[in-house]
XYZ file of C-alpha atoms in Angstrom:
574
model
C 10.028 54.650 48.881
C 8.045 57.701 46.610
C 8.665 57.784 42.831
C 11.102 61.238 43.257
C 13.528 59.299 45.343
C 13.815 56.034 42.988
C 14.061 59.191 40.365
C 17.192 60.724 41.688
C 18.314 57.485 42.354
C 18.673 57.164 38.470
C 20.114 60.510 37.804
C 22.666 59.768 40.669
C 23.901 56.895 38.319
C 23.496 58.114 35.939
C 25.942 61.154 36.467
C 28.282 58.824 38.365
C 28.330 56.446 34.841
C 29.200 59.698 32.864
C 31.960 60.645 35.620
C 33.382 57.314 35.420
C 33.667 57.445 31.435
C 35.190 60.789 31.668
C 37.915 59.268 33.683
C 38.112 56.492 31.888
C 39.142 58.858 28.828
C 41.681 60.620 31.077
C 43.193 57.771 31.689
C 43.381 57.000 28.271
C 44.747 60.684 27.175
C 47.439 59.994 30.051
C 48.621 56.808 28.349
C 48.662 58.764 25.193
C 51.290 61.356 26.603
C 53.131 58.409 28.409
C 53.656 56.610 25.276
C 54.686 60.385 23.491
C 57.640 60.752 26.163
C 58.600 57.593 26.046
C 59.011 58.021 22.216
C 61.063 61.598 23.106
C 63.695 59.648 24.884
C 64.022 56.950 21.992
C 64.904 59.914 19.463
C 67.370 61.627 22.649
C 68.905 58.165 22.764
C 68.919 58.059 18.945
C 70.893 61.338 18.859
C 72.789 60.586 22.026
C 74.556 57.093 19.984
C 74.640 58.902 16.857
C 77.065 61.534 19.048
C 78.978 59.226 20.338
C 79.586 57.433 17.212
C 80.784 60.717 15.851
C 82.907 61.213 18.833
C 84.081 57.464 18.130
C 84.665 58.504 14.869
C 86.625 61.781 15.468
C 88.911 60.284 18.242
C 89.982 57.327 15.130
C 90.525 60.475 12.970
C 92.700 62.051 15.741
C 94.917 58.796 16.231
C 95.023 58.209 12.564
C 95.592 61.715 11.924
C 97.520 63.406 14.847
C 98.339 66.292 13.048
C 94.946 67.136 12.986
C 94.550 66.754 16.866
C 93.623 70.111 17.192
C 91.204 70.419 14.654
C 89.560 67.483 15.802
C 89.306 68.353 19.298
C 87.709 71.280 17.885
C 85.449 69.591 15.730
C 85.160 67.339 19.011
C 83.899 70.485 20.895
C 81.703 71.792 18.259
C 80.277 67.941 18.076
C 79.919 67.840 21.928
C 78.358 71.393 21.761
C 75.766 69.997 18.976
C 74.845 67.132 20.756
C 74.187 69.474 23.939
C 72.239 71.716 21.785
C 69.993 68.577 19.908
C 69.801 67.072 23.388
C 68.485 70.541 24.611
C 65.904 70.221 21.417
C 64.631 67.202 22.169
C 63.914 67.712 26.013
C 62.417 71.056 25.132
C 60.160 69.172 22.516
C 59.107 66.311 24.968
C 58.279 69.137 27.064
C 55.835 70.775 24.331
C 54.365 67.515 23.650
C 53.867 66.670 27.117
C 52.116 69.803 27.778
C 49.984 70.163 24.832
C 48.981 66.383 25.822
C 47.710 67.593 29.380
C 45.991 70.507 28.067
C 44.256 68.303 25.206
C 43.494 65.776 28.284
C 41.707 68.547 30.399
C 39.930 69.988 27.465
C 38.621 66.502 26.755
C 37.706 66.013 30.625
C 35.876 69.150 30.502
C 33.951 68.231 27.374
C 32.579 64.997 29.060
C 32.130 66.269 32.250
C 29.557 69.330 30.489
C 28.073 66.451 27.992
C 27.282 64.488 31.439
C 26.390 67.160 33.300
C 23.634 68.172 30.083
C 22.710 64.369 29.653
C 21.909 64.438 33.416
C 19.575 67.566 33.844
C 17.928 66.104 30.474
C 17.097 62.791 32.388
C 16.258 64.752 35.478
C 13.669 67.110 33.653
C 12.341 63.792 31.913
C 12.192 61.660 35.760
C 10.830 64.886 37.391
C 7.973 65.348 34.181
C 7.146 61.616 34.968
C 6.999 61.600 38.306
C 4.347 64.050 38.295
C 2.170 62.435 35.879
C 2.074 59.341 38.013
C 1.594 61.448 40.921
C -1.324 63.133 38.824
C -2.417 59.319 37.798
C -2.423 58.395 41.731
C -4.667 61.240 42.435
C -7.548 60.477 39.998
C -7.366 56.448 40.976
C -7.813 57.328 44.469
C -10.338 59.348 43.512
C -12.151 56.481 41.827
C -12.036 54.180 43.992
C -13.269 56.461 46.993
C -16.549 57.189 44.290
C -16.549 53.401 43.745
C -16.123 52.950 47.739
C -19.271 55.396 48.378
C -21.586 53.542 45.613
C -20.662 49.872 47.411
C -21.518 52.010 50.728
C -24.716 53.158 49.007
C -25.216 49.415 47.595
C -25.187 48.007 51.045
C -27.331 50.035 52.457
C -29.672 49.129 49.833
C -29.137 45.172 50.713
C -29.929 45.777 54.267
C -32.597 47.090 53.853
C -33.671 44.716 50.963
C -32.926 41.883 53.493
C -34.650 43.615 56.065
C -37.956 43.880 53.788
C -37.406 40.238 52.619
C -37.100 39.148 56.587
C -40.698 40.546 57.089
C -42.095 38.977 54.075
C -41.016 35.740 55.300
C -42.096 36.353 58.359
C -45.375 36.857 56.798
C -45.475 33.957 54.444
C -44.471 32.016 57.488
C -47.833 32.850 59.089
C -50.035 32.570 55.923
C -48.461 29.002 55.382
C -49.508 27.815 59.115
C -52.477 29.154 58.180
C -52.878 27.364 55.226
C -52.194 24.212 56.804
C -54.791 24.715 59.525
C -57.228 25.352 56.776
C -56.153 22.152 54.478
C -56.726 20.314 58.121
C -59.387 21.314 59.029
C -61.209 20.488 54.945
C -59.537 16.970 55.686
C -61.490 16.669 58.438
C -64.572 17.619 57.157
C -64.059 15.580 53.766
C -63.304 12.697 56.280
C -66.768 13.784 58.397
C -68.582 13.652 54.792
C -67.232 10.168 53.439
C -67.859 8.634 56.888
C -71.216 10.252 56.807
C -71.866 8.811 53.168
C -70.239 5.356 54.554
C -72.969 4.920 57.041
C -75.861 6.365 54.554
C -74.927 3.551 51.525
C -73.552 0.801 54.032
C -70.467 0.511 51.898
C -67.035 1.705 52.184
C -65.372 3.658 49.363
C -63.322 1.047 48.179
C -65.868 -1.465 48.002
C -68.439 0.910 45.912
C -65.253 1.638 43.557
C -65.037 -2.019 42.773
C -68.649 -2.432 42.369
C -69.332 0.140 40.175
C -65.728 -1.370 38.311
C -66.980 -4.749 37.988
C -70.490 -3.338 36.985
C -68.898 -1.658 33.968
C -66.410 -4.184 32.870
C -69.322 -7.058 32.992
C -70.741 -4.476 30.745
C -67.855 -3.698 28.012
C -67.702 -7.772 28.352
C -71.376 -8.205 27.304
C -71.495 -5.499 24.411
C -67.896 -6.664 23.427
C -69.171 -10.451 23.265
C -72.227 -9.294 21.325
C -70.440 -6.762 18.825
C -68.090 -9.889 18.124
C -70.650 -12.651 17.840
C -72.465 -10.002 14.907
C -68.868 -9.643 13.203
C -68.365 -13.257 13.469
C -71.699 -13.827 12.122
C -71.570 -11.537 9.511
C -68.096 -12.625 8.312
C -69.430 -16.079 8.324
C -72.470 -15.100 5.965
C -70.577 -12.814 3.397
C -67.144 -14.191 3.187
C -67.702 -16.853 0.733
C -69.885 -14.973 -1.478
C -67.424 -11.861 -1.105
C -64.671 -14.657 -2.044
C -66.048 -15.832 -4.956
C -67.006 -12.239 -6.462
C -63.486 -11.476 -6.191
C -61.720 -13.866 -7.678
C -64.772 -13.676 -10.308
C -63.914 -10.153 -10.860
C -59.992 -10.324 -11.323
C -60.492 -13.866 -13.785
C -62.929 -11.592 -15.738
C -60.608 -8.531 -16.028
C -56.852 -10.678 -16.642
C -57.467 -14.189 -17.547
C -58.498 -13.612 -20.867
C -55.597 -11.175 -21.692
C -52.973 -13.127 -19.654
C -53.924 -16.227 -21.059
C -53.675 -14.596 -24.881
C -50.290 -13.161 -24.357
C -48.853 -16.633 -21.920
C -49.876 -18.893 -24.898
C -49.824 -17.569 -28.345
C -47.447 -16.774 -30.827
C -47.590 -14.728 -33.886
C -45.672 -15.433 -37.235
C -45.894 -13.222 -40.017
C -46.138 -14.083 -43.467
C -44.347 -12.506 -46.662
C -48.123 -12.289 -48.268
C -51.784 -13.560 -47.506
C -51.462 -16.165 -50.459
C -49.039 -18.395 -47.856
C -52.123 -18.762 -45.609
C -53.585 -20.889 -48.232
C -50.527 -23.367 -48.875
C -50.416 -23.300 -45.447
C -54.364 -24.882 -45.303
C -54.022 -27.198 -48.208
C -56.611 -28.867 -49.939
C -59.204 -29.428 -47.803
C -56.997 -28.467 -45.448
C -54.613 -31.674 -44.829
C -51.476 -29.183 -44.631
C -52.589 -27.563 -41.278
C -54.087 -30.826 -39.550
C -51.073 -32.487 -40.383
C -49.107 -29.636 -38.790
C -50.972 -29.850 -35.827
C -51.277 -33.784 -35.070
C -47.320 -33.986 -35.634
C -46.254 -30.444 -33.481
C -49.256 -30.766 -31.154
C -49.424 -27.122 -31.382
C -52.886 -25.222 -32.516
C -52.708 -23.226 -36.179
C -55.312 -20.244 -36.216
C -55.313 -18.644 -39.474
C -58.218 -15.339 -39.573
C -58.254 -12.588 -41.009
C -55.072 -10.981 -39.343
C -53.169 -9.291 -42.380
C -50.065 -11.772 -43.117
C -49.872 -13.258 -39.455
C -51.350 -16.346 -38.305
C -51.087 -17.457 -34.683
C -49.901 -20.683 -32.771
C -51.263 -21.835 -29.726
C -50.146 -24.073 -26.962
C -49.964 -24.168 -23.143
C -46.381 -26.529 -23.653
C -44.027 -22.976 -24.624
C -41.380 -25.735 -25.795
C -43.659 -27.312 -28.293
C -45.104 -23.901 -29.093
C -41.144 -22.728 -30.001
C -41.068 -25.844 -31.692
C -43.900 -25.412 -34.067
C -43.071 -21.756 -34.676
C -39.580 -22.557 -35.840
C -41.344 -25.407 -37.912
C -44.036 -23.069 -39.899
C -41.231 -20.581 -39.982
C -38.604 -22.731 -42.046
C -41.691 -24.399 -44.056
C -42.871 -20.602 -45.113
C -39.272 -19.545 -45.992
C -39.088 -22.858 -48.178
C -41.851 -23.190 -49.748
C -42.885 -26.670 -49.843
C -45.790 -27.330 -47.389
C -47.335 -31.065 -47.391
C -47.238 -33.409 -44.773
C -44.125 -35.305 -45.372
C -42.043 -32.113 -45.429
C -43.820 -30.780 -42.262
C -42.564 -33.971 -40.394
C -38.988 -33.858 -41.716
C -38.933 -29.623 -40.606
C -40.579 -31.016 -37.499
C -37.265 -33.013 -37.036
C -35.198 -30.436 -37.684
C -37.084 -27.393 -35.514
C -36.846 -29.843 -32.530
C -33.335 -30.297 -32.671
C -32.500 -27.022 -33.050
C -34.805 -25.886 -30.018
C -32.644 -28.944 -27.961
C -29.748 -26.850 -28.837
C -31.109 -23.826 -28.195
C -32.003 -24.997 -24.704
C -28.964 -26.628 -24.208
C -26.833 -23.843 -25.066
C -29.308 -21.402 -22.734
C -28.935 -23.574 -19.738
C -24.838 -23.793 -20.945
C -24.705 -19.760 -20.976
C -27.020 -19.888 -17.767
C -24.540 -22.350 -15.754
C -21.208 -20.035 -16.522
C -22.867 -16.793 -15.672
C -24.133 -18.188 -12.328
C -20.611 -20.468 -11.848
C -22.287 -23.871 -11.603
C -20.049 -26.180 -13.544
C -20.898 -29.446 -11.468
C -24.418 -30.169 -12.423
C -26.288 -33.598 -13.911
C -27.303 -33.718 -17.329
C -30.924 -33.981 -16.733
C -30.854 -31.018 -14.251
C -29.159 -29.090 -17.044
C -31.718 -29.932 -19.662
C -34.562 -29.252 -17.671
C -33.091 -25.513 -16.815
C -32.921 -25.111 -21.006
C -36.438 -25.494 -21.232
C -37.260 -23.282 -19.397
C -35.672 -20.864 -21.913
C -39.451 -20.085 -23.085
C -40.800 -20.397 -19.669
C -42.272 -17.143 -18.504
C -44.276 -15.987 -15.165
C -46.285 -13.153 -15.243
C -44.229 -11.816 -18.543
C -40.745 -12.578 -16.461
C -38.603 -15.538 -18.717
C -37.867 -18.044 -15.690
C -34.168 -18.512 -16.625
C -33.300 -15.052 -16.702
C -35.146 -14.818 -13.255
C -33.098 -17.446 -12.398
C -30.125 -16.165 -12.461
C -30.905 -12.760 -11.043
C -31.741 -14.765 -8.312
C -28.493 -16.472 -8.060
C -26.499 -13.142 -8.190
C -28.811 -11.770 -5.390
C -28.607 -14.672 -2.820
C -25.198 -14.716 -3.900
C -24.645 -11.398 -2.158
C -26.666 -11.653 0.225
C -24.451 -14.530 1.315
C -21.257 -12.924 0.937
C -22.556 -9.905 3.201
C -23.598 -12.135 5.692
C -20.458 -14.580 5.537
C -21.689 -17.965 4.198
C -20.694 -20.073 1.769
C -21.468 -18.421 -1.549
C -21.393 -21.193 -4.285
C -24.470 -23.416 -1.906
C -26.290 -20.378 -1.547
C -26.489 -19.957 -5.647
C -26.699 -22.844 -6.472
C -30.079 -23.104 -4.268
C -31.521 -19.852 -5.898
C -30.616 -21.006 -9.547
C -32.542 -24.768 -8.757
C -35.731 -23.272 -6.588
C -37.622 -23.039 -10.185
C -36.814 -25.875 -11.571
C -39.971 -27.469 -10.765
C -41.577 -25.164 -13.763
C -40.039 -27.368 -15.982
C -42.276 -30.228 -15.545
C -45.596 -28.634 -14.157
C -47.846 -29.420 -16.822
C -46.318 -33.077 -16.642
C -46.505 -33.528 -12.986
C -49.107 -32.778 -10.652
C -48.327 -30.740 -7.622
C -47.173 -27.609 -6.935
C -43.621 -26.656 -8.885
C -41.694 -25.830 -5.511
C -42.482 -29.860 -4.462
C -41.651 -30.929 -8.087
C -38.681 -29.346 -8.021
C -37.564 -30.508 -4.223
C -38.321 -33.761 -5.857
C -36.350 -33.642 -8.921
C -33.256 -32.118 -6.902
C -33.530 -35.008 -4.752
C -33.094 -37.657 -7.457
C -30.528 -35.856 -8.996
C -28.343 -36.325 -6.123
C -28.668 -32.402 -4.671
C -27.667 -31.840 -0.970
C -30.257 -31.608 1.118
C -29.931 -28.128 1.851
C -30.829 -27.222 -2.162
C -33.498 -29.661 -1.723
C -35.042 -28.087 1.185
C -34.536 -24.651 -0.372
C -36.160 -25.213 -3.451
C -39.374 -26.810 -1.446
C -39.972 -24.234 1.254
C -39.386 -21.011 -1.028
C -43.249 -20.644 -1.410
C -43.941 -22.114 2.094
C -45.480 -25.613 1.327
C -42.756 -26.346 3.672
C -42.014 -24.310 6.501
C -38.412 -22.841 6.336
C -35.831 -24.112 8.650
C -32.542 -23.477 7.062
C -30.573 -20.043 6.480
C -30.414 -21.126 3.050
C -33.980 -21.611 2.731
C -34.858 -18.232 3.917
C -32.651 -16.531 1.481
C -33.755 -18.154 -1.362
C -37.268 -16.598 -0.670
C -35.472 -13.037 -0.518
C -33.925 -13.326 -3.283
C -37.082 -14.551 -5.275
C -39.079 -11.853 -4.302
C -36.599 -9.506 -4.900
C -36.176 -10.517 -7.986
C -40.170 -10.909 -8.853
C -40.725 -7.878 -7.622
C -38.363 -5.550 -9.161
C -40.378 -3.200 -11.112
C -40.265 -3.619 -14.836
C -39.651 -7.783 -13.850
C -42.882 -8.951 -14.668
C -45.898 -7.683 -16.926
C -47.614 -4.711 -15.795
C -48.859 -1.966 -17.937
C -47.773 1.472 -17.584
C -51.461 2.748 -17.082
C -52.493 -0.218 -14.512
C -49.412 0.857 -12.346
C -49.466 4.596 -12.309
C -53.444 4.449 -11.115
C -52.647 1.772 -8.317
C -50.391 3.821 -7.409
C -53.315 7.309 -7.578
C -55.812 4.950 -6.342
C -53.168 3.950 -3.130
C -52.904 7.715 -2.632
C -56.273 8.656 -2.991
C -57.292 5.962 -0.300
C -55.160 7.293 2.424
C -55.140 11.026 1.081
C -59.283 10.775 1.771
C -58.812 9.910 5.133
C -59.453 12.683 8.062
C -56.374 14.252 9.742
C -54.111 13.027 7.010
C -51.780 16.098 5.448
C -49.428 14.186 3.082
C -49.253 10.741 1.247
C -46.537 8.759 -0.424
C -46.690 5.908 -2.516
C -42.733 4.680 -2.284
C -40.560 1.322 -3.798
C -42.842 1.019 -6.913
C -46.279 1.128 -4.831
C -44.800 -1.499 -2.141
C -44.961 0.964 0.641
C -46.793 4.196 1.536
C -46.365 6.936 4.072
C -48.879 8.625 5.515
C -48.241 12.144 7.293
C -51.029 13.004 9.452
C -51.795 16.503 11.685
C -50.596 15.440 15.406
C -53.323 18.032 16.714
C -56.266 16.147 14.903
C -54.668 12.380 15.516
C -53.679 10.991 18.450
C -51.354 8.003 18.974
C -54.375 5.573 19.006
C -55.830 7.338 15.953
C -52.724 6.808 14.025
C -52.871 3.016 14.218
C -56.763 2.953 13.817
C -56.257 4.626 10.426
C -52.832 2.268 9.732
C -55.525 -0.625 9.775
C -58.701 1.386 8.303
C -55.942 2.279 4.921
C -54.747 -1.286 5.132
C -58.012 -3.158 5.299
C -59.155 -0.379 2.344
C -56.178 -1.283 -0.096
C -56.675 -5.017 0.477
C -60.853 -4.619 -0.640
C -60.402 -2.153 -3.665
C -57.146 -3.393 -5.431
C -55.209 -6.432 -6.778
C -51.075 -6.345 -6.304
C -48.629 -8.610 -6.215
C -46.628 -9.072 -3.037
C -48.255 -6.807 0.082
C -47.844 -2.921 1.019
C -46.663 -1.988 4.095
C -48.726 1.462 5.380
C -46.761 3.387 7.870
C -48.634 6.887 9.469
C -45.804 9.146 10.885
C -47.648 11.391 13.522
C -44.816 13.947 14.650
C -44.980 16.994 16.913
C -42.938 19.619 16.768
C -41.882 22.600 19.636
C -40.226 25.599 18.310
C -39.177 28.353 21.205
C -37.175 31.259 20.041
C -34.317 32.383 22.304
C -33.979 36.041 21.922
């Protein structure tokens, strides 16, 4: 079915809706003059009783009045005439209304009927307009698609004859590829013809020359390898000791004399230069008598109002200080006063250490701890390592393993307690030969430690090897401790130019683009060219930057050297 006929189609129902509505409104008009009538012969019925209640009325007036009988049949006439003549009204009046009704009715009709008919040829014009725009709309499409069904016609004969060129061209690779592999036969042959030939000229097969001439060369790498290693071996031999011993020559000469000045003096000052002669006495009994009863060495120059103390013992060194210092402040130097201050200093330095290893004990949580134990941590209130007090270290070393332990889920007050004891040793090292890790093993032992401490305290250095979690802990936390910069005594100046000199050692290197000294000089990056370093490179110069560090400086702890060699690709996709 076309477009037109689905149009008319519309306009026929369209025109039939409008003809329906028309009569509906007929219908409606009809009811209208129905319901008029019907109120025509309620006012005829009206009049009609209100006649016969006059007639009612007149006939009681006749028998009431019968001498009025003939005026009331007149009357009765008249009335009956009246009623004729409002009777004749009211049908003539129904008959107006009726008629005006029909004609209103058919003017209506005739008003929808011409408002349909106009509504219709509007929608008619509108369907007919459309129509041929879709019509006009089918026309171009079909003519696009019979240009789009010429180009595909076009197109194919372009692919057939594509495919037909693309069948020869096989057909010729085809026949250059069997020719190809006739010619890589027949240069098999004549390679196999030539090793055969060479075969039977050196009497041996391929195989067995390759091996020769291997075994030939690896004897060789053997023999020059053996040789280059007997010379290093020899030459280690003949310089190591001497190389040794100018080392450790060198660093005593540059530190020991400096280290051992600031490890073992102290310097009081004076209100004036006139105290340094009390302090001598006559003939100098004040300051022999100071030093047989404190133990502790006087040195009185000519430092402006200071003199120095010096002992190795930094108790008995605190001791003496505190001893001068109250004799000074008093006044009254001889050598029965220097003995009763003596008495005095070294009580108040017990307390001192008592209440240090008291303080000490709460801030690491030990509260379970003997005596002894307790005054041997107090000492080492004025116990230092390389500048670093020992109880302060101590502790830091407690908190530290104390993490550690909590991270890694074991029991937290054994773990401190074995990082707050593994110095204790320090205590008595001047008293008791050995090493202060085996001292201190030992004391913790008597003291009734567990044998975990015990073991903790000797293996942190590695006289003992570590076999405990414990153990191993305790020597993380002591090194982290030791070597957190600013811990121990190192000059600003020394530590910047390790650090240059690090840099300058690697940076000097060839292939190497970017150095970095990192963790305070513990570790150092080096960023080498990947086109000028290869993967074997890289770890040669790892070990050349290494082996460098280790002859030219002197550091605590070790430096790890790590060369990053990284290649990059960049492509652009455009």
């Amino acid at each position: 079915m076309t477009a037109p006929y689905w149009v008319l189609v519309v306009a026929i129902v369209v025109l039939g809706a409008l003809v329906v509505a028309g009569l509906l409104f007929g219908a409606r008009a009809l009811r209208q003059m129905q319901s008029d009538r019907a109120n025509a012969q309620e006012r005829e019925e009206q009049a009609v009783g209100a006649a016969q209640a006059k007639v009612a009325d007149a006939n009681a007036k006749a028998a009431s009045v019968r001498a009025e009988v003939a005026a009331a049949k007149a009357e009765a006439t008249s009335a009956r005439a009246e009623a004729r003549r409002v009777l004749e009204d009211a049908h003539s009046e129904a008959d107006t209304i009726l008629e005006r009704a029909h004609r209103q009715a058919e003017a209506d009709a005739e008003q929808v009927r011409s408002a349909a008919r106009r509504s219709g040829e509007r929608e008619v014009a509108l369907l007919n307009a459309t129509a041929k725009e879709q019509a006009a709309e089918v026309e171009r499409r079909a003519a696009r698609i019979d240009e789009r069904e010429r180009l595909h016609g076009d197109e194919v004969e372009r692919l057939v004859e594509r495919e037909r060129r693309l069948g020869t061209q096989d057909a010729d690779l085809s026949s250059r590829e069997s020719a190809l592999l006739n010619r890589e036969a027949e240069i098999k042959q004549q390679e196999e013809q030539k090793r055969r030939e060479l075969e039977r000229i050196a009497s041996l097969t391929a195989e067995a020359a390759r091996a020769e001439l291997v075994s030939d060369i690896e004897a060789q790498a053997k023999r020059e390898a053996a040789i280059m290693v007997r010379d290093i071996e020899s030459d280690a031999k003949n310089t190591a000791d001497t190389r040794a011993r100018r080392i450790v020559v060198d660093a005593i000469q540059r530190i020991a004399s400096e280290q051992t000045s600031e490890s073992v003096v102290s310097v009081l000052h004076l209100p004036s230069d006139e105290m340094k002669g009390r302090i001598i006495g006559r003939e100098g009994r004040n300051i022999r008598a100071f030093e047989s009863v404190t133990g502790v060495n006087l040195i009185i120059d000519d430092t402006p109002e200071a003199v120095l103390l010096s002992c190795f013992d930094p108790v008995r060194r605190e001791v003496g200080r505190l001893t001068l210092e109250k004799l000074v402040l008093d006044g009254r130097i001889h050598p029965h006063r220097i003995e009763e201050v003596f008495d005095s200093a070294k009580n108040e330095v017990d307390r001192l250490c008592d209440r240090a290893a008291e303080e000490a004990l709460v801030d690491v949580g030990i509260t379970d701890i003997h005596p002894e134990l307790a005054k041997l941590l107090g000492r080492l209130r004025y116990r230092t390592s390389y500048g670093q007090n020992v109880l302060k270290h101590l502790v830091e070393t407690a908190h530290i393993a104390g993490i550690m332990a909590a991270e890694l889920g074991l029991d937290i007050p054994s773990m401190k307690r074995a990082a707050f004891l593994h110095d204790i040793g320090k205590a008595l090292t001047h008293e008791v030969e050995g090493s202060h890790a085996l001292i201190g093993a030992d004391l913790a032992r008597k003291y009734g430690e567990s044998e975990d401490v015990v073991h903790a305290i000797e293996a942190h250095h590695n006289e003992v090897p570590p076999q405990t979690i414990e153990a191993v802990l305790t020597q993380a936390a002591d090194a982290c401790s030791g070597g957190r910069p600013g811990a121990r005594r190192e000059s600003l100046e020394a530590y910047v130019k390790r650090l240059e000199r690090i840099e300058e050692i690697a940076a000097g290197k060839v292939g190497v683009e970017k150095v970095f000294a990192m963790q305070a000089g513990r570790e150092i990056r080096v960023m080498v060219r990947p086109e000028d370093i290869d993967d074997i490179g890289a770890a040669v110069l790892a070990r050349d930057v290494a082996k460098q560090i280790e002859e030219e400086l002197t550091y605590p702890g070790q430096i790890r050297v790590t060369v990053v060699r990284e290649s990059r690709v960049t492509e652009l996709a455009r």
